[in-house]
Tab-separated table of C-alpha atoms in Angstrom:
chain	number	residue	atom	x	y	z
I	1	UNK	CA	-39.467	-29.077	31.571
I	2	UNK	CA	-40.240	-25.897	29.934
I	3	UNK	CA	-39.957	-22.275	29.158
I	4	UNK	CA	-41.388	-19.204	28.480
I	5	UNK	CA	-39.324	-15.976	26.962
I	6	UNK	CA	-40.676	-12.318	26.947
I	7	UNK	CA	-39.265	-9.134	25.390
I	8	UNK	CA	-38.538	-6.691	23.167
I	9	UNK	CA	-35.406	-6.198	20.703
I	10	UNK	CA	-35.167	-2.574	21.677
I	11	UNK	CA	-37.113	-3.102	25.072
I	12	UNK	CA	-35.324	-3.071	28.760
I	13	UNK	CA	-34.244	-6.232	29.225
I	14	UNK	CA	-35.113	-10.193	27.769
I	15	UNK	CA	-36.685	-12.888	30.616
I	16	UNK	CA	-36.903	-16.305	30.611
I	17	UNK	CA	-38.492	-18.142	33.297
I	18	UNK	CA	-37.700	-22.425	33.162
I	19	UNK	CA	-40.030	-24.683	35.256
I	20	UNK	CA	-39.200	-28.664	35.571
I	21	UNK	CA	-35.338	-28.397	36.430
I	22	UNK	CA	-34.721	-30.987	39.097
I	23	UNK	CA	-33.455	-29.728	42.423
I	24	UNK	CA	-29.625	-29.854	43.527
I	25	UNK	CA	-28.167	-28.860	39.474
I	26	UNK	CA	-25.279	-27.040	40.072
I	27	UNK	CA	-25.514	-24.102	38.253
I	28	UNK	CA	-23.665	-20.646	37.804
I	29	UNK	CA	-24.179	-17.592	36.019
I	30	UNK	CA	-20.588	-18.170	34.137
I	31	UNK	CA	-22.292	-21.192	33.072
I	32	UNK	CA	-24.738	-19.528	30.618
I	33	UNK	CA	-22.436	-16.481	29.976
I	34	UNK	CA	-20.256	-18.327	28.003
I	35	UNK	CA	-22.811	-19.098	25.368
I	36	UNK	CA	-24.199	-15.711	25.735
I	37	UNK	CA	-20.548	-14.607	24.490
I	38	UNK	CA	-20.131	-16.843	21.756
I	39	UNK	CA	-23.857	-16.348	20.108
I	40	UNK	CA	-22.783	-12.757	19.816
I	41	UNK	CA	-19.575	-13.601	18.013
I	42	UNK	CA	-18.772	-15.286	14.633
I	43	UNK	CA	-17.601	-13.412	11.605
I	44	UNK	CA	-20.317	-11.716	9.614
I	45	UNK	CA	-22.548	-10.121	13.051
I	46	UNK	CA	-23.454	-6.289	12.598
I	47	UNK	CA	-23.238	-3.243	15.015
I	48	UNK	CA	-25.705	-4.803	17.650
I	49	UNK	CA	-23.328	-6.746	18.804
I	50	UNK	CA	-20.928	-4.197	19.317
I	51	UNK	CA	-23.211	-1.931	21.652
I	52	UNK	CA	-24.456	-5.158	23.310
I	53	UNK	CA	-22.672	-7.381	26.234
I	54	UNK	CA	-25.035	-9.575	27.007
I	55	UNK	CA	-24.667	-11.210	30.697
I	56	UNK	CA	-27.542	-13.368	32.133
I	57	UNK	CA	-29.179	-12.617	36.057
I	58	UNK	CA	-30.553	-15.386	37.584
I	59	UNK	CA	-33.146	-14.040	39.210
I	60	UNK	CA	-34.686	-16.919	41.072
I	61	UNK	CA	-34.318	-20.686	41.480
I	62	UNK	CA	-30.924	-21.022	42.487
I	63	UNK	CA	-29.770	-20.813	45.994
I	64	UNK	CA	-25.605	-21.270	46.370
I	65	UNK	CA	-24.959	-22.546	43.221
I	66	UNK	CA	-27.484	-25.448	43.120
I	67	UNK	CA	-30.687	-25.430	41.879
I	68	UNK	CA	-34.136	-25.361	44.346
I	69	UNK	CA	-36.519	-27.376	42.096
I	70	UNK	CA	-38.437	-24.147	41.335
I	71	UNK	CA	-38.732	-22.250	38.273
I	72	UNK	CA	-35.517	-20.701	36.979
I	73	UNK	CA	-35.532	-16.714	35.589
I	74	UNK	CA	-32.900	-15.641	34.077
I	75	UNK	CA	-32.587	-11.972	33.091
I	76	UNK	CA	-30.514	-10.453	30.609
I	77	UNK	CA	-30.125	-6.333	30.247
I	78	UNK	CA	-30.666	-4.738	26.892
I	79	UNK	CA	-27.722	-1.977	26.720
I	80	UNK	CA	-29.202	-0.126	23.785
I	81	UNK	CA	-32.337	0.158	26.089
I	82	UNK	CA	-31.576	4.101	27.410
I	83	UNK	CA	-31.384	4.774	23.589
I	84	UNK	CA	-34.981	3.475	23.031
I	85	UNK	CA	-36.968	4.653	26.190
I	86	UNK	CA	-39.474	6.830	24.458
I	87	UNK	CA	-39.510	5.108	21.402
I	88	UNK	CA	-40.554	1.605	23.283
I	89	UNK	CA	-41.575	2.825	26.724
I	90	UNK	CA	-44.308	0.695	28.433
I	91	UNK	CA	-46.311	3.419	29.579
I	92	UNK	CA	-49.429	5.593	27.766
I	93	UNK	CA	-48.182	8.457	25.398
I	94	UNK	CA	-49.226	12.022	26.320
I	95	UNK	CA	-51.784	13.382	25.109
I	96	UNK	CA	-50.628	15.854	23.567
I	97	UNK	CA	-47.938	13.892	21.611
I	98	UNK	CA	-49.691	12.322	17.930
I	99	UNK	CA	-47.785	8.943	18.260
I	100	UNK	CA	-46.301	9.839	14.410
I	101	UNK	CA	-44.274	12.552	15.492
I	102	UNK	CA	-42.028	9.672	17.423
I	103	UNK	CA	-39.392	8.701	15.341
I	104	UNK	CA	-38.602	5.009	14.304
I	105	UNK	CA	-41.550	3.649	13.546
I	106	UNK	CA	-42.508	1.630	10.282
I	107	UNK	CA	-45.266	1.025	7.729
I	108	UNK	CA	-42.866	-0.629	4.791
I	109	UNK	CA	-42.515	-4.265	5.234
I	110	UNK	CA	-39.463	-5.951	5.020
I	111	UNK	CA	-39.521	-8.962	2.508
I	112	UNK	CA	-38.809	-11.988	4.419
I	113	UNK	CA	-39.733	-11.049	7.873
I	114	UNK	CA	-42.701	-11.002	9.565
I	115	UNK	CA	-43.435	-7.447	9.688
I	116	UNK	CA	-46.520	-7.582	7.030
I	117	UNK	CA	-48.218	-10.821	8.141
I	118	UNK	CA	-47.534	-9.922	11.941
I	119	UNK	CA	-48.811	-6.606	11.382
I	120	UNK	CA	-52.269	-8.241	9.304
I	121	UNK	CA	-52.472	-10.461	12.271
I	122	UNK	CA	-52.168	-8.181	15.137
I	123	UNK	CA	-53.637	-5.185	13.596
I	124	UNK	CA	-50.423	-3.186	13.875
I	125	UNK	CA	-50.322	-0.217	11.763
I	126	UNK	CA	-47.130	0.457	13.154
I	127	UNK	CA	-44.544	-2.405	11.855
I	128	UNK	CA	-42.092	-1.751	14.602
I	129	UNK	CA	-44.767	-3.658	17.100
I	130	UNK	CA	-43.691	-6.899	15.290
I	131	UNK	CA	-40.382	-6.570	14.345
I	132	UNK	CA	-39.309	-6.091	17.810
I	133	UNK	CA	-40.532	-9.366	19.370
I	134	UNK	CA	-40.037	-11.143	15.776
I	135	UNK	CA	-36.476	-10.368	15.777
I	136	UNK	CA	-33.835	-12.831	16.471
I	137	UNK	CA	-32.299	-10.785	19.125
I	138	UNK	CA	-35.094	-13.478	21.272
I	139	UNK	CA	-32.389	-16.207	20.158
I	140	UNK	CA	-30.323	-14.422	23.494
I	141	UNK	CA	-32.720	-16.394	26.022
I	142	UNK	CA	-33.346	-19.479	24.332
I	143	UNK	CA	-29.534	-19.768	24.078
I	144	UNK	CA	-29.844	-18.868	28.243
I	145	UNK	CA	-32.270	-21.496	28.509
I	146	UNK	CA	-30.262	-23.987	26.386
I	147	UNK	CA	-26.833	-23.203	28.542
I	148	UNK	CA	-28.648	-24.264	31.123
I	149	UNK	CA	-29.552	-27.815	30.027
I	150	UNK	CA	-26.047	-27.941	28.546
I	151	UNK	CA	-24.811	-27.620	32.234
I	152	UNK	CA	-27.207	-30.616	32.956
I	153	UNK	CA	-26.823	-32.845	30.460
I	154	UNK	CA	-22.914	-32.085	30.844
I	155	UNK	CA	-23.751	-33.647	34.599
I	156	UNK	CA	-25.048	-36.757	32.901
I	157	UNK	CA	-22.066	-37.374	30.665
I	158	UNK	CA	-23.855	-36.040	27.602
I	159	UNK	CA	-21.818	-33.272	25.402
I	160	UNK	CA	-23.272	-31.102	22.275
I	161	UNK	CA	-21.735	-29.023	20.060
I	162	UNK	CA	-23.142	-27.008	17.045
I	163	UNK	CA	-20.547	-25.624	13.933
I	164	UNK	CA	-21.145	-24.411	10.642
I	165	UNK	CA	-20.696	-26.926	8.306
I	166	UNK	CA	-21.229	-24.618	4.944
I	167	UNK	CA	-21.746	-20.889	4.208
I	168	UNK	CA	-22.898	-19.401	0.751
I	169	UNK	CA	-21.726	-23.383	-1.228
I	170	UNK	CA	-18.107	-23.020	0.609
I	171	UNK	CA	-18.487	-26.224	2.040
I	172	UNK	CA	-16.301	-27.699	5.084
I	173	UNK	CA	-14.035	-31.037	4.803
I	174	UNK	CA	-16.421	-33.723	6.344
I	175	UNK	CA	-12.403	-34.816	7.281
I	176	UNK	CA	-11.887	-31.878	9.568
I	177	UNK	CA	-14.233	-33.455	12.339
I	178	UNK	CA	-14.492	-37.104	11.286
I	179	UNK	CA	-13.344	-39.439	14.809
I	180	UNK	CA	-13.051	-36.091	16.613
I	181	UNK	CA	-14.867	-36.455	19.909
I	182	UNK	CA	-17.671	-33.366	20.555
I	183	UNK	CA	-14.644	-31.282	22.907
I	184	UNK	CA	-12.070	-32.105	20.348
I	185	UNK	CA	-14.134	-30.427	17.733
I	186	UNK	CA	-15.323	-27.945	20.009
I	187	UNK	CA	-11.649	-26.675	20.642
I	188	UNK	CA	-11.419	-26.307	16.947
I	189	UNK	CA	-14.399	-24.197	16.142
I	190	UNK	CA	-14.038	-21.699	19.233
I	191	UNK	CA	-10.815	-20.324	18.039
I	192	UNK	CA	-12.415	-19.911	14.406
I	193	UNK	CA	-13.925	-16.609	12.753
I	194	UNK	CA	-16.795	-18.889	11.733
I	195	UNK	CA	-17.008	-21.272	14.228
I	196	UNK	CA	-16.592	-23.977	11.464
I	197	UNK	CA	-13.650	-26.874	12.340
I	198	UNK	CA	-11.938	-26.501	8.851
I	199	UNK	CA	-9.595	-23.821	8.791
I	200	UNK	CA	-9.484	-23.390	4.868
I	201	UNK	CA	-12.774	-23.769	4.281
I	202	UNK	CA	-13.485	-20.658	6.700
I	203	UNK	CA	-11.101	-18.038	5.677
I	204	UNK	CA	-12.820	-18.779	2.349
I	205	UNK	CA	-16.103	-18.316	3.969
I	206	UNK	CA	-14.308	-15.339	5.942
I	207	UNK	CA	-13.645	-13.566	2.267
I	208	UNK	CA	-17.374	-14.312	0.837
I	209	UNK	CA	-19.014	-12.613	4.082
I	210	UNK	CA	-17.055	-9.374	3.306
I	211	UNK	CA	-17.241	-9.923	-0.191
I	212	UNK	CA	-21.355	-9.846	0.333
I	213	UNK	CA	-21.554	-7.081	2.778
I	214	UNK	CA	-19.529	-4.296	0.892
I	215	UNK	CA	-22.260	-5.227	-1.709
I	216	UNK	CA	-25.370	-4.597	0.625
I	217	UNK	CA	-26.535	-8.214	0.678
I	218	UNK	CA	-26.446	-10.965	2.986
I	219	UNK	CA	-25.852	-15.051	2.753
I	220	UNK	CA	-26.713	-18.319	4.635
I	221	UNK	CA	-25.502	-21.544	5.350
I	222	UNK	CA	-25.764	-25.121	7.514
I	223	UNK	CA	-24.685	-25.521	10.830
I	224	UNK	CA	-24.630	-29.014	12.285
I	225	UNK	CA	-25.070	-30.300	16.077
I	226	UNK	CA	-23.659	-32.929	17.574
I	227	UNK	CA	-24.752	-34.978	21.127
I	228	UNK	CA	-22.874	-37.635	22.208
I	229	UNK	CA	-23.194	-39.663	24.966
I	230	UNK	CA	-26.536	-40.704	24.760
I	231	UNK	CA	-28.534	-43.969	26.255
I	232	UNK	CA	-30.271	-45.630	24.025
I	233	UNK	CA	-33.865	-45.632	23.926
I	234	UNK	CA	-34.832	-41.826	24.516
I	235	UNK	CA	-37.975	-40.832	22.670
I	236	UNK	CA	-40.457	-43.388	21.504
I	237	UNK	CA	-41.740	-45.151	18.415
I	238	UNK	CA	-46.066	-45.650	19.446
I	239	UNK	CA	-46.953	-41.886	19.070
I	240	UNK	CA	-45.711	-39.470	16.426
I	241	UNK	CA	-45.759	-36.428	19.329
I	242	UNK	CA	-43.169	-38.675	21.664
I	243	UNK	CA	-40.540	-39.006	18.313
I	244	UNK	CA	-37.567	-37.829	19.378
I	245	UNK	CA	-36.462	-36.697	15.901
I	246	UNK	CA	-39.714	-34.748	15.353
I	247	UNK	CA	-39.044	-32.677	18.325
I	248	UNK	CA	-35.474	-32.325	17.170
I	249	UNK	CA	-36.313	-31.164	14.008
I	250	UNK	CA	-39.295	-28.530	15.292
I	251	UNK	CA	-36.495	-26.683	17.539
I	252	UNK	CA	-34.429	-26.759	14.749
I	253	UNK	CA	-36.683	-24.960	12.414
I	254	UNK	CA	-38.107	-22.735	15.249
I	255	UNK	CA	-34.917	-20.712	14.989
I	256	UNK	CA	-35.160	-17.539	13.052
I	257	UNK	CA	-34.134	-17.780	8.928
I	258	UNK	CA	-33.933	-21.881	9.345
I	259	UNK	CA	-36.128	-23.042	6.489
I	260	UNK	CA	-34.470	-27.394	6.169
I	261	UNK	CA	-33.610	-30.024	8.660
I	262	UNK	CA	-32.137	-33.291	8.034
I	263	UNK	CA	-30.239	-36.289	10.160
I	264	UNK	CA	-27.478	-38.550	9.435
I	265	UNK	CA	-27.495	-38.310	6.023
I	266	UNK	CA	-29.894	-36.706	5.835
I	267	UNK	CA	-31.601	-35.742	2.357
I	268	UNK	CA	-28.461	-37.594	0.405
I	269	UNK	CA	-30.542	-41.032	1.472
I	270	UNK	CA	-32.741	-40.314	-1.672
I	271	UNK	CA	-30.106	-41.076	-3.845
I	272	UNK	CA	-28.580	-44.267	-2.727
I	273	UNK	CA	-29.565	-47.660	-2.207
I	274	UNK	CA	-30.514	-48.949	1.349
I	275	UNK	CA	-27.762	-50.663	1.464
I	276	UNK	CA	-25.903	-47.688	2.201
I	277	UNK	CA	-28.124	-45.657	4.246
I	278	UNK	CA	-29.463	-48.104	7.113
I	279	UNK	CA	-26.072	-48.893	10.213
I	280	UNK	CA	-25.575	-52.253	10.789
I	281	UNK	CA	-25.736	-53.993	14.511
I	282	UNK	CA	-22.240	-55.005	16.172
I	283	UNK	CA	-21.953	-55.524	19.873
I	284	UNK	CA	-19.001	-56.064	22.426
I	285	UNK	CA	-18.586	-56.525	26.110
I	286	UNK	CA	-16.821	-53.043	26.694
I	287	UNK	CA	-19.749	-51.228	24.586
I	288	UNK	CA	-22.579	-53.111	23.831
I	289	UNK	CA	-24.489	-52.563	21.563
I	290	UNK	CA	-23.280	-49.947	19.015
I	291	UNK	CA	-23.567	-49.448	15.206
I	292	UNK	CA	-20.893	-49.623	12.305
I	293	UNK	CA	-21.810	-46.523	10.643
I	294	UNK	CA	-23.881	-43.417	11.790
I	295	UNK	CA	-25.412	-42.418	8.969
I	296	UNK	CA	-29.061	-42.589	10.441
I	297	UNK	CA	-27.586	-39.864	12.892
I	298	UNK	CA	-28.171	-42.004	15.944
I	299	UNK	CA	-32.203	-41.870	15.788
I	300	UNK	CA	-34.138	-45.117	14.989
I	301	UNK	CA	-38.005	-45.541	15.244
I	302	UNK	CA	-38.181	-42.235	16.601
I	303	UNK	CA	-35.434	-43.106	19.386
I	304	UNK	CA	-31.642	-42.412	20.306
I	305	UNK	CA	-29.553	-45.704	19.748
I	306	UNK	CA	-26.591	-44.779	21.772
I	307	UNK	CA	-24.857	-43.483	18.846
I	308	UNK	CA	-24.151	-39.537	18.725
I	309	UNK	CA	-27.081	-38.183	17.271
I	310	UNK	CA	-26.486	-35.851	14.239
I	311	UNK	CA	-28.841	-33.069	13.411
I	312	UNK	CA	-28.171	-30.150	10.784
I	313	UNK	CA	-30.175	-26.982	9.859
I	314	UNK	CA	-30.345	-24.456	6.660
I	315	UNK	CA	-30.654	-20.657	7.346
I	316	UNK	CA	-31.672	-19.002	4.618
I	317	UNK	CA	-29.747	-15.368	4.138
I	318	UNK	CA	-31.054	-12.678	6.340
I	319	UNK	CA	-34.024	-10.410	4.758
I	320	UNK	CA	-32.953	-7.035	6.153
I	321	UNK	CA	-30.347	-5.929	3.089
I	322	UNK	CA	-28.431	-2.798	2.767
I	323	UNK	CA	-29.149	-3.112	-0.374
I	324	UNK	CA	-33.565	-3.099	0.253
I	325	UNK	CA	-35.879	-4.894	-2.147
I	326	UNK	CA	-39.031	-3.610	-3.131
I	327	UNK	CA	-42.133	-3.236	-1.027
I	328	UNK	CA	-45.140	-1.585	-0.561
I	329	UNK	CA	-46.145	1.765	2.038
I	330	UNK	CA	-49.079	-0.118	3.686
I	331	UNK	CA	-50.167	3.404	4.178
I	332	UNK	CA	-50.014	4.863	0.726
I	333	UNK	CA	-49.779	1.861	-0.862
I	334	UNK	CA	-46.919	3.369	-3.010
I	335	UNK	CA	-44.153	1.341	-3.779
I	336	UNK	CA	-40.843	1.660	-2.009
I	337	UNK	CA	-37.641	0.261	-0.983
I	338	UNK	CA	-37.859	-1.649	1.959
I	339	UNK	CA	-36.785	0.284	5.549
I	340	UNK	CA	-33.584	-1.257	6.780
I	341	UNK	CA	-33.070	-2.067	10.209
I	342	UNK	CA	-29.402	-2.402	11.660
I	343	UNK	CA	-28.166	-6.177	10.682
I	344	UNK	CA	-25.613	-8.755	10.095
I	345	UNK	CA	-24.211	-9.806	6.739
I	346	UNK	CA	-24.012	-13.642	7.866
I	347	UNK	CA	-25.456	-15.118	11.152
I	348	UNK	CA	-24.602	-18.375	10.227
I	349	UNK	CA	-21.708	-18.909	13.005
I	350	UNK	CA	-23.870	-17.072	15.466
I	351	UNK	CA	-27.032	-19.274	13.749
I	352	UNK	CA	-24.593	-22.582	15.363
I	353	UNK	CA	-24.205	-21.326	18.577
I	354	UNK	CA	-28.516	-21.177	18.681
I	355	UNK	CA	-28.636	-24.490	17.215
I	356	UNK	CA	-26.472	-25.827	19.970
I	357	UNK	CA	-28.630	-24.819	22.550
I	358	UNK	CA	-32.091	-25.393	21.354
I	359	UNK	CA	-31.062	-28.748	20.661
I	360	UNK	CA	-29.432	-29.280	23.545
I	361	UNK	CA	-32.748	-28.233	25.470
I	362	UNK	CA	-34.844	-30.663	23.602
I	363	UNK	CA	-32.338	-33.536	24.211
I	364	UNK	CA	-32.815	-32.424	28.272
I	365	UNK	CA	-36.369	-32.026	28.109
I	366	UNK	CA	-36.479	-35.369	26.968
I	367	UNK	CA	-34.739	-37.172	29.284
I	368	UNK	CA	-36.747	-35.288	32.015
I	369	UNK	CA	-39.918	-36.446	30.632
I	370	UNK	CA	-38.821	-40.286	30.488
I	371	UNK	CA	-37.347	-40.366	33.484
I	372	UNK	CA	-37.667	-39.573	37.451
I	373	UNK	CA	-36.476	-35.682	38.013
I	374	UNK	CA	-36.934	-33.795	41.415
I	375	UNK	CA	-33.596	-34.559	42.309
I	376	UNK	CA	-30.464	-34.601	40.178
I	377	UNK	CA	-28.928	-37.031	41.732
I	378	UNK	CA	-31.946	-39.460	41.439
I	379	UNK	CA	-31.980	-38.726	37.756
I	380	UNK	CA	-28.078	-39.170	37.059
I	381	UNK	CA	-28.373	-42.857	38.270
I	382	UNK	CA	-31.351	-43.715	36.535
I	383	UNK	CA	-28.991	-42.508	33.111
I	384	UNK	CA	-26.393	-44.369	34.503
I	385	UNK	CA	-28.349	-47.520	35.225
I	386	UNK	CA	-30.212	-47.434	31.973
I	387	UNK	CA	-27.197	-47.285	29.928
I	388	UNK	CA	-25.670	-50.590	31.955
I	389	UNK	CA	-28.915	-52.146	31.263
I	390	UNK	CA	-28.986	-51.108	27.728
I	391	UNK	CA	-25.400	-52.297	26.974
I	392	UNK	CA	-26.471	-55.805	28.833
I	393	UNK	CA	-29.809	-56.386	26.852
C-alpha cells in the first residue's frame, strides 16, 4: 500500500490518491471526517482553522460503502482558495502584468522553514513557491490517508490513539492513562483543549499557550501513540528496511516541526541498568504469550510482540513567530525581520492527531505487505489465524 499527496496551502483543493487497499473495506466519508475535525482542533491553532472546514471527497475507489480494490482519491476543498485565485492560479500571467506587482509574494526567509533551502534548491526567487507545498497544511491528507487505515485496522481488531503527553516542560501524569485501554484514553483526550488525558496538566498547558502567544512566540511538545491489538511478529529482524520500528520512527519524523523519536522507554534506557529496560516472558492459556512490562514499547528485533506498541515524537515550536527573528532579503541582501505568515501558537494537540494517523498508516501498510490483501475478508482471517497460532507456539 501506498500514497501520493499533491497541493498547495493556498491552492484549490489537497488530493490524495491510495493504491494497495484490499477490496470489500467498508469505508465512508464520515469515517475520515472525523479526523479531519479533530486535526483542526486543539488549543493553541491560529485563524486557518477558523476560515477552514475541511471535509474529504472520495473521488474514486469506493462503490456503496465498500472498497473496489482500486486506488482510493480522496479530495479535500481549500475554502480560503477564492481568496488566493490570482495570487496561486495555475495558469500563465498576462503579459502585461510584471509578476511583482502581485501581492503576497516573498524573498525573506523564515528561520526554521524551508523557504531558503527550498528556494536554493528549486531556483525560486519567489519564497511563496515553497512555503506553500512545505507547509503543514499537507498534514490534512496524510491524516485522510491515515483515517483510512484506521477504519481498516479498526476491522482487524487493532485500535490507535495519539495524545500529547507534554507541552513547553508541563508534563502529563504517566497515571492519567496507565491500564486505560486505547478507547478509554481516547474518551479522555477528545473532550480536552489539548487533547492530553490529564486534566491538570492541560489547563496548565492551556495557560502557557496563551501565555506564549500574547508574547508573539510559539512552543512545542511530545505527543505519544498508542496501537493495541497487535499479532506478534509484524516487521522483521534479517533486513534493516523490513524493521518495523525504523519505519515507525521515519513517519514519525516525516511530520512537519518533529525533530526526536523514541519507544517504550525510550531515551530514559541510557540511564538504567538492563535489568530494568528489557520485559520479561510470561505465558497463559487465555493469552499466550505476553510480557510483564512494556517498556520496549512492544517492538523486539525489529518486530511487534503482541504487546501495544508505544511510539512518541518531539515537535519543536513552530518557526513562523509574531514576534520574527532576523533574516536576510535574498534580494538586497539587507537584513530584516522575517515575513510572517498566518500561524498557530502551539500545534502540539493538532501535532497528535497527525501522529495518530501516520502511524496508524505504517502499522496498515505493514500488515498488507506481510500478508495476503485483495480481499478484506481474506486478510482479516489470516490476522485472526496468526494470532491463534502465535498464542499456541
Amino acid at each position: 500500500m501506498r500514497y501520493l499527496t499533491a497541493g498547495e496551502s493556498h491552492g484549490p483543493q489537497l488530493t490524495t490518491i491510495i493504491e494497495g487497499l484490499p477490496s470489500l473495506l467498508p469505508l465512508k466519508a464520515d469515517d475520515v471526517n472525523k479526523g479531519l475535525k479533530r486535526r483542526q482542533g486543539g488549543h493553541g491553532r491560529g485563524r486557518r482553522m477558523q476560515i477552514e472546514t475541511d471535509t474529504v471527497a472520495i473521488t474514486s475507489g469506493v462503490r456503496h460503502g465498500k472498497t473496489l480494490g482500486s486506488p482510493v482519491a480522496l479530495v479535500v476543498t481549500n475554502d480560503d482558495w477564492s481568496h488566493w485565485t490570482k495570487i496561486m492560479g495555475a495558469e500563465p500571467l498576462p503579459e502585461d502584468i510584471d509578476p511583482s506587482e502581485i501581492k503576497r509574494q516573498i524573498s525573506r526567509p523564515r528561520p526554521g522553514h524551508a523557504d531558503l533551502v527550498g528556494g536554493m534548491k528549486y531556483g525560486h526567487r519567489d519564497l511563496r513557491n515553497v512555503l506553500e507545498r512545505s507547509s503543514a497544511r499537507e498534514t490534512t491528507v496524510r491524516v485522510a490517508v491515515g483515517a483510512v487505515a484506521k477504519q481498516l485496522l479498526a476491522e482487524l481488531g487493532i485500535n490507535v490513539v495519539g495524545y500529547v503527553t507534554e507541552i513547553g516542560g508541563i508534563e502529563a501524569d504517566k497515571a492519567a492513562t496507565a491500564g486505560k485501554s486505547v478507547e478509554e484514553i481516547r474518551a479522555i483526550i477528545e473532550e480536552d483543549a489539548c487533547y492530553c488525558a490529564d486534566a491538570e496538566a492541560s489547563a496548565k498547558m492551556v495557560d502557557l499557550i496563551d501565555a506564549t502567544k500574547k508574547a508573539g512566540d510559539s512552543i512545542g511538545g511530545i505527543v505519544e501513540v498508542i496501537v493495541e491489538g497487535m499479532p506478534a511478529g509484524v516487521g522483521s529482524y534479517v533486513h534493516y528496511d523490513r524493521k518495523l520500528d525504523g519505519k515507525l520512527a521515519q513517519a514519525m519524523l516525516s511530520i512537519n516541526a518533529f525533530k526526536g523519536v523514541e519507544f517504550g522507554i525510550g531515551f530514559d534506557a541510557a540511564h538504567v541498568p538492563g535489568s530494568q529496560v528489557h520485559d520479561e516472558i510470561i505465558w497463559d492459556e487465555e493469552h499466550g504469550y505476553t510480557r510483564r512490562t512494556n517498556r520496549l514499547g512492544g517492538l523486539e528485533g525489529g518486530m511487534s510482540t503482541g504487546m501495544p506498541i508505544v511510539v512518541r515524537g518531539v515537535m519543536k515550536p513552530i518557526p513562523t513567530l509574531y514576534k520574527p527573528l532576523q533574516s536576510v532579503d535574498i534580494e538586497t541582501k539587507e537584513e530584516f525581520k522575517a515575513s510572517v505568515e498566518r500561524s498557530d501558537a502551539c500545534a502540539v494537540p493538532a501535532a497528535s492527531v497527525v501522529a495518530e494517523h501516520v502511524i496508524a498508516f505504517e502499522i496498515a501498510k505493514a500488515l498488507l505487505e506481510q500478508f495476503h490483501a485483495d480481499q478484506f475478508p481474506q486478510l482479516k482471517k489470516q490476522i485472526d489465524d496468526i494470532k491463534q497460532y502465535a498464542k499456541e507456539f
